[in-house]
PDB file of C-alpha atoms in Angstrom:
ATOM      1  CA  UNK A   1      36.482  42.509  16.373  1.00 48.00           C
ATOM      2  CA  UNK A   2      39.115  39.938  17.020  1.00 53.00           C
ATOM      3  CA  UNK A   3      41.272  38.796  14.148  1.00 55.00           C
ATOM      4  CA  UNK A   4      41.551  35.124  13.122  1.00 57.00           C
ATOM      5  CA  UNK A   5      44.872  35.782  11.373  1.00 62.00           C
ATOM      6  CA  UNK A   6      47.719  33.668  12.544  1.00 62.00           C
ATOM      7  CA  UNK A   7      45.536  31.064  14.274  1.00 66.00           C
ATOM      8  CA  UNK A   8      45.929  27.436  13.266  1.00 67.00           C
ATOM      9  CA  UNK A   9      42.731  25.708  12.068  1.00 65.00           C
ATOM     10  CA  UNK A  10      41.391  23.317  14.675  1.00 64.00           C
ATOM     11  CA  UNK A  11      40.571  19.727  13.710  1.00 61.00           C
ATOM     12  CA  UNK A  12      36.883  18.828  13.959  1.00 58.00           C
ATOM     13  CA  UNK A  13      35.860  17.284  17.263  1.00 57.00           C
ATOM     14  CA  UNK A  14      35.857  13.492  17.598  1.00 56.00           C
ATOM     15  CA  UNK A  15      32.481  11.861  16.872  1.00 51.00           C
ATOM     16  CA  UNK A  16      30.316  11.055  19.899  1.00 55.00           C
ATOM     17  CA  UNK A  17      30.725   7.554  21.308  1.00 56.00           C
ATOM     18  CA  UNK A  18      29.123   4.985  19.014  1.00 57.00           C
ATOM     19  CA  UNK A  19      29.073   7.332  16.000  1.00 60.00           C
ATOM     20  CA  UNK A  20      31.119   6.612  12.914  1.00 65.00           C
ATOM     21  CA  UNK A  21      33.980   8.903  11.973  1.00 68.00           C
ATOM     22  CA  UNK A  22      32.599   8.578   8.403  1.00 69.00           C
ATOM     23  CA  UNK A  23      29.941  11.093   9.448  1.00 66.00           C
ATOM     24  CA  UNK A  24      32.553  13.770  10.204  1.00 73.00           C
ATOM     25  CA  UNK A  25      31.639  17.004   8.498  1.00 75.00           C
ATOM     26  CA  UNK A  26      28.204  15.710   7.440  1.00 73.00           C
ATOM     27  CA  UNK A  27      24.759  16.427   8.798  1.00 69.00           C
ATOM     28  CA  UNK A  28      24.665  12.944  10.319  1.00 64.00           C
ATOM     29  CA  UNK A  29      27.428  14.041  12.687  1.00 64.00           C
ATOM     30  CA  UNK A  30      25.109  16.522  14.347  1.00 66.00           C
ATOM     31  CA  UNK A  31      21.707  14.872  14.036  1.00 64.00           C
ATOM     32  CA  UNK A  32      19.953  11.815  15.332  1.00 60.00           C
ATOM     33  CA  UNK A  33      17.029  10.006  13.734  1.00 60.00           C
ATOM     34  CA  UNK A  34      14.212   9.484  16.154  1.00 61.00           C
ATOM     35  CA  UNK A  35      10.753   8.015  15.730  1.00 63.00           C
ATOM     36  CA  UNK A  36      11.204   6.060  12.499  1.00 77.00           C
ATOM     37  CA  UNK A  37       7.817   4.581  11.698  1.00 83.00           C
ATOM     38  CA  UNK A  38       6.437   2.421   8.967  1.00 88.00           C
ATOM     39  CA  UNK A  39       4.079   4.042   6.487  1.00 88.00           C
ATOM     40  CA  UNK A  40       0.610   2.459   6.505  1.00 90.00           C
ATOM     41  CA  UNK A  41      -1.078   2.109   3.110  1.00 94.00           C
ATOM     42  CA  UNK A  42      -4.453   0.729   2.165  1.00 94.00           C
ATOM     43  CA  UNK A  43      -6.796   0.183  -0.725  1.00 96.00           C
ATOM     44  CA  UNK A  44      -9.532  -2.042  -2.052  1.00 96.00           C
ATOM     45  CA  UNK A  45      -8.910  -4.901  -4.435  1.00 96.00           C
ATOM     46  CA  UNK A  46     -10.403  -8.002  -5.968  1.00 96.00           C
ATOM     47  CA  UNK A  47      -9.400 -11.562  -5.118  1.00 97.00           C
ATOM     48  CA  UNK A  48     -10.242 -14.174  -7.780  1.00 95.00           C
ATOM     49  CA  UNK A  49      -9.979 -17.970  -7.929  1.00 96.00           C
ATOM     50  CA  UNK A  50     -12.302 -18.633  -4.992  1.00 96.00           C
ATOM     51  CA  UNK A  51     -14.656 -21.119  -6.686  1.00 95.00           C
ATOM     52  CA  UNK A  52     -18.034 -20.459  -5.063  1.00 95.00           C
ATOM     53  CA  UNK A  53     -16.485 -19.036  -1.860  1.00 96.00           C
ATOM     54  CA  UNK A  54     -16.482 -15.427  -3.034  1.00 96.00           C
ATOM     55  CA  UNK A  55     -19.266 -12.868  -2.861  1.00 96.00           C
ATOM     56  CA  UNK A  56     -21.366 -10.862  -5.278  1.00 95.00           C
ATOM     57  CA  UNK A  57     -22.152  -8.396  -2.495  1.00 95.00           C
ATOM     58  CA  UNK A  58     -20.133  -5.172  -2.308  1.00 95.00           C
ATOM     59  CA  UNK A  59     -20.987  -1.663  -1.049  1.00 95.00           C
ATOM     60  CA  UNK A  60     -21.674   0.510  -4.103  1.00 96.00           C
ATOM     61  CA  UNK A  61     -19.018   3.181  -3.449  1.00 94.00           C
ATOM     62  CA  UNK A  62     -16.342   0.498  -3.081  1.00 96.00           C
ATOM     63  CA  UNK A  63     -17.639  -1.395  -6.138  1.00 96.00           C
ATOM     64  CA  UNK A  64     -17.318   1.745  -8.268  1.00 95.00           C
ATOM     65  CA  UNK A  65     -13.796   2.407  -7.031  1.00 94.00           C
ATOM     66  CA  UNK A  66     -12.546  -1.153  -7.639  1.00 95.00           C
ATOM     67  CA  UNK A  67     -14.240  -1.282 -11.053  1.00 92.00           C
ATOM     68  CA  UNK A  68     -12.627   2.002 -12.088  1.00 92.00           C
ATOM     69  CA  UNK A  69      -9.142   0.836 -11.028  1.00 92.00           C
ATOM     70  CA  UNK A  70      -9.579  -2.491 -12.824  1.00 89.00           C
ATOM     71  CA  UNK A  71     -10.764  -0.833 -16.044  1.00 85.00           C
ATOM     72  CA  UNK A  72      -7.712   1.407 -16.139  1.00 86.00           C
ATOM     73  CA  UNK A  73      -5.217  -1.266 -15.031  1.00 86.00           C
ATOM     74  CA  UNK A  74      -6.423  -4.168 -17.167  1.00 82.00           C
ATOM     75  CA  UNK A  75      -8.252  -2.318 -19.975  1.00 78.00           C
ATOM     76  CA  UNK A  76     -11.354  -4.427 -19.325  1.00 70.00           C
ATOM     77  CA  UNK A  77     -14.123  -4.009 -21.881  1.00 64.00           C
ATOM     78  CA  UNK A  78     -11.598  -3.109 -24.600  1.00 65.00           C
ATOM     79  CA  UNK A  79     -12.561  -5.188 -27.653  1.00 61.00           C
ATOM     80  CA  UNK A  80      -9.368  -4.110 -29.462  1.00 67.00           C
ATOM     81  CA  UNK A  81      -7.341  -6.400 -27.198  1.00 60.00           C
ATOM     82  CA  UNK A  82      -9.943  -9.175 -26.915  1.00 58.00           C
ATOM     83  CA  UNK A  83     -11.495  -8.099 -23.617  1.00 57.00           C
ATOM     84  CA  UNK A  84     -14.764  -6.704 -24.948  1.00 63.00           C
ATOM     85  CA  UNK A  85     -16.923  -9.240 -23.077  1.00 74.00           C
ATOM     86  CA  UNK A  86     -15.006  -9.011 -19.818  1.00 79.00           C
ATOM     87  CA  UNK A  87     -16.034  -6.114 -17.640  1.00 83.00           C
ATOM     88  CA  UNK A  88     -15.056  -5.157 -14.120  1.00 87.00           C
ATOM     89  CA  UNK A  89     -18.707  -5.293 -13.100  1.00 90.00           C
ATOM     90  CA  UNK A  90     -18.995  -8.917 -14.308  1.00 89.00           C
ATOM     91  CA  UNK A  91     -15.857  -9.896 -12.408  1.00 92.00           C
ATOM     92  CA  UNK A  92     -16.992  -8.210  -9.188  1.00 94.00           C
ATOM     93  CA  UNK A  93     -20.422  -9.881  -9.496  1.00 94.00           C
ATOM     94  CA  UNK A  94     -18.964 -13.376  -9.909  1.00 94.00           C
ATOM     95  CA  UNK A  95     -19.031 -15.729  -6.866  1.00 95.00           C
ATOM     96  CA  UNK A  96     -15.464 -16.746  -7.828  1.00 96.00           C
ATOM     97  CA  UNK A  97     -14.301 -13.299  -6.652  1.00 96.00           C
ATOM     98  CA  UNK A  98     -14.501 -11.105  -3.583  1.00 97.00           C
ATOM     99  CA  UNK A  99     -13.798  -7.414  -3.053  1.00 97.00           C
ATOM    100  CA  UNK A 100     -11.323  -7.044  -0.200  1.00 98.00           C
ATOM    101  CA  UNK A 101      -9.640  -4.466   1.998  1.00 97.00           C
ATOM    102  CA  UNK A 102      -5.864  -4.473   1.498  1.00 97.00           C
ATOM    103  CA  UNK A 103      -3.469  -2.921   4.029  1.00 95.00           C
ATOM    104  CA  UNK A 104       0.292  -2.925   4.413  1.00 95.00           C
ATOM    105  CA  UNK A 105       3.168  -1.214   6.171  1.00 94.00           C
ATOM    106  CA  UNK A 106       6.039   0.147   4.091  1.00 92.00           C
ATOM    107  CA  UNK A 107       9.280   0.053   6.079  1.00 89.00           C
ATOM    108  CA  UNK A 108      11.045   3.284   6.969  1.00 84.00           C
ATOM    109  CA  UNK A 109      13.593   4.255   4.332  1.00 81.00           C
ATOM    110  CA  UNK A 110      12.130   1.922   1.684  1.00 86.00           C
ATOM    111  CA  UNK A 111      12.994   2.846  -1.885  1.00 87.00           C
ATOM    112  CA  UNK A 112      10.865   2.410  -5.013  1.00 89.00           C
ATOM    113  CA  UNK A 113      10.408  -1.267  -5.819  1.00 90.00           C
ATOM    114  CA  UNK A 114      10.811  -2.503  -2.230  1.00 92.00           C
ATOM    115  CA  UNK A 115       8.486  -5.447  -1.594  1.00 93.00           C
ATOM    116  CA  UNK A 116       6.423  -5.689   1.584  1.00 94.00           C
ATOM    117  CA  UNK A 117       3.702  -7.949   2.979  1.00 94.00           C
ATOM    118  CA  UNK A 118       0.023  -7.134   2.670  1.00 96.00           C
ATOM    119  CA  UNK A 119      -2.907  -8.079   4.846  1.00 96.00           C
ATOM    120  CA  UNK A 120      -6.049  -8.903   2.874  1.00 96.00           C
ATOM    121  CA  UNK A 121      -9.469  -9.294   4.427  1.00 95.00           C
ATOM    122  CA  UNK A 122     -12.970  -9.791   3.087  1.00 96.00           C
ATOM    123  CA  UNK A 123     -15.289  -6.864   3.677  1.00 96.00           C
ATOM    124  CA  UNK A 124     -17.628  -7.495   6.610  1.00 94.00           C
ATOM    125  CA  UNK A 125     -20.637  -6.436   4.486  1.00 92.00           C
ATOM    126  CA  UNK A 126     -20.109  -9.404   2.144  1.00 94.00           C
ATOM    127  CA  UNK A 127     -20.907 -13.094   2.443  1.00 95.00           C
ATOM    128  CA  UNK A 128     -17.408 -14.262   1.457  1.00 96.00           C
ATOM    129  CA  UNK A 129     -16.789 -17.774   2.781  1.00 96.00           C
ATOM    130  CA  UNK A 130     -12.997 -17.947   2.339  1.00 95.00           C
ATOM    131  CA  UNK A 131     -10.111 -16.296   0.473  1.00 96.00           C
ATOM    132  CA  UNK A 132      -8.116 -19.543   0.415  1.00 94.00           C
ATOM    133  CA  UNK A 133      -6.548 -20.313  -2.961  1.00 94.00           C
ATOM    134  CA  UNK A 134      -7.272 -16.849  -4.308  1.00 96.00           C
ATOM    135  CA  UNK A 135      -5.071 -14.326  -6.050  1.00 96.00           C
ATOM    136  CA  UNK A 136      -5.227 -10.572  -5.535  1.00 96.00           C
ATOM    137  CA  UNK A 137      -5.551  -8.604  -8.768  1.00 94.00           C
ATOM    138  CA  UNK A 138      -3.366  -5.479  -8.936  1.00 94.00           C
ATOM    139  CA  UNK A 139      -4.758  -2.685  -6.793  1.00 95.00           C
ATOM    140  CA  UNK A 140      -3.650   0.800  -5.815  1.00 95.00           C
ATOM    141  CA  UNK A 141      -2.520   1.434  -2.255  1.00 96.00           C
ATOM    142  CA  UNK A 142      -2.689   4.916  -0.795  1.00 95.00           C
ATOM    143  CA  UNK A 143      -1.240   6.624   2.207  1.00 90.00           C
ATOM    144  CA  UNK A 144      -3.956   7.297   4.758  1.00 82.00           C
ATOM    145  CA  UNK A 145      -4.405   8.585   8.262  1.00 77.00           C
ATOM    146  CA  UNK A 146      -7.237   8.193  10.745  1.00 76.00           C
ATOM    147  CA  UNK A 147      -8.785  11.485  11.760  1.00 80.00           C
ATOM    148  CA  UNK A 148     -11.077   9.874  14.332  1.00 84.00           C
ATOM    149  CA  UNK A 149     -12.819   6.535  14.892  1.00 81.00           C
ATOM    150  CA  UNK A 150     -15.020   6.929  11.814  1.00 83.00           C
ATOM    151  CA  UNK A 151     -13.087   9.223   9.458  1.00 82.00           C
ATOM    152  CA  UNK A 152     -10.079   8.409   7.279  1.00 78.00           C
ATOM    153  CA  UNK A 153      -8.224  10.830   5.020  1.00 82.00           C
ATOM    154  CA  UNK A 154      -6.570   9.252   1.998  1.00 83.00           C
ATOM    155  CA  UNK A 155      -3.581  10.577   0.143  1.00 87.00           C
ATOM    156  CA  UNK A 156      -2.021   9.767  -3.188  1.00 91.00           C
ATOM    157  CA  UNK A 157      -1.264   6.299  -4.547  1.00 93.00           C
ATOM    158  CA  UNK A 158       2.209   5.283  -3.391  1.00 93.00           C
ATOM    159  CA  UNK A 159       2.225   1.510  -3.903  1.00 95.00           C
ATOM    160  CA  UNK A 160       0.559  -1.306  -5.790  1.00 95.00           C
ATOM    161  CA  UNK A 161      -0.387  -4.699  -4.413  1.00 95.00           C
ATOM    162  CA  UNK A 162      -1.038  -8.028  -6.123  1.00 95.00           C
ATOM    163  CA  UNK A 163      -0.257 -11.704  -5.834  1.00 94.00           C
ATOM    164  CA  UNK A 164      -1.258 -15.075  -4.410  1.00 94.00           C
ATOM    165  CA  UNK A 165      -2.991 -15.401  -1.052  1.00 90.00           C
ATOM    166  CA  UNK A 166      -1.338 -17.045   1.924  1.00 88.00           C
ATOM    167  CA  UNK A 167      -3.683 -17.831   4.799  1.00 85.00           C
ATOM    168  CA  UNK A 168      -2.395 -18.048   8.322  1.00 79.00           C
ATOM    169  CA  UNK A 169      -3.583 -21.225  10.073  1.00 77.00           C
ATOM    170  CA  UNK A 170      -6.267 -20.778  12.738  1.00 67.00           C
TER     171      UNK A 170
END
């Protein structure tokens, strides 16, 4: 084969127009990011502080899920910390609360701790009057993808949502 001896090393080519010379010699010099999308997350939560505008009605499989999350997050029913009389089931069954669907979009490139907006809506199966003035208890948010019009596959918990409600005017 041909020998490289005696040849002078060639400088790297100039970056393409609009590309920073800081990328020279790095993978960013040869690649382009395309199709950056937000990551959709969702979960079920409980909004409290609704007066009599909440709902005692909740589909059983969702009730069990929300109750389980609340027991582990808030240690409800634990008499050692003074919560022996407060159970998730009592909270969910109170007209001051409503079980809700929580969705959000995590921005591309977000790092742990990045805050993002959530959309909260009462479940259609309930008789919730309004979520105005309520506060969302902490709830787990999972990655999910729609398989078809009726099937959703959920992934692991990647975010947590909680906080006061802000209603958009009609």
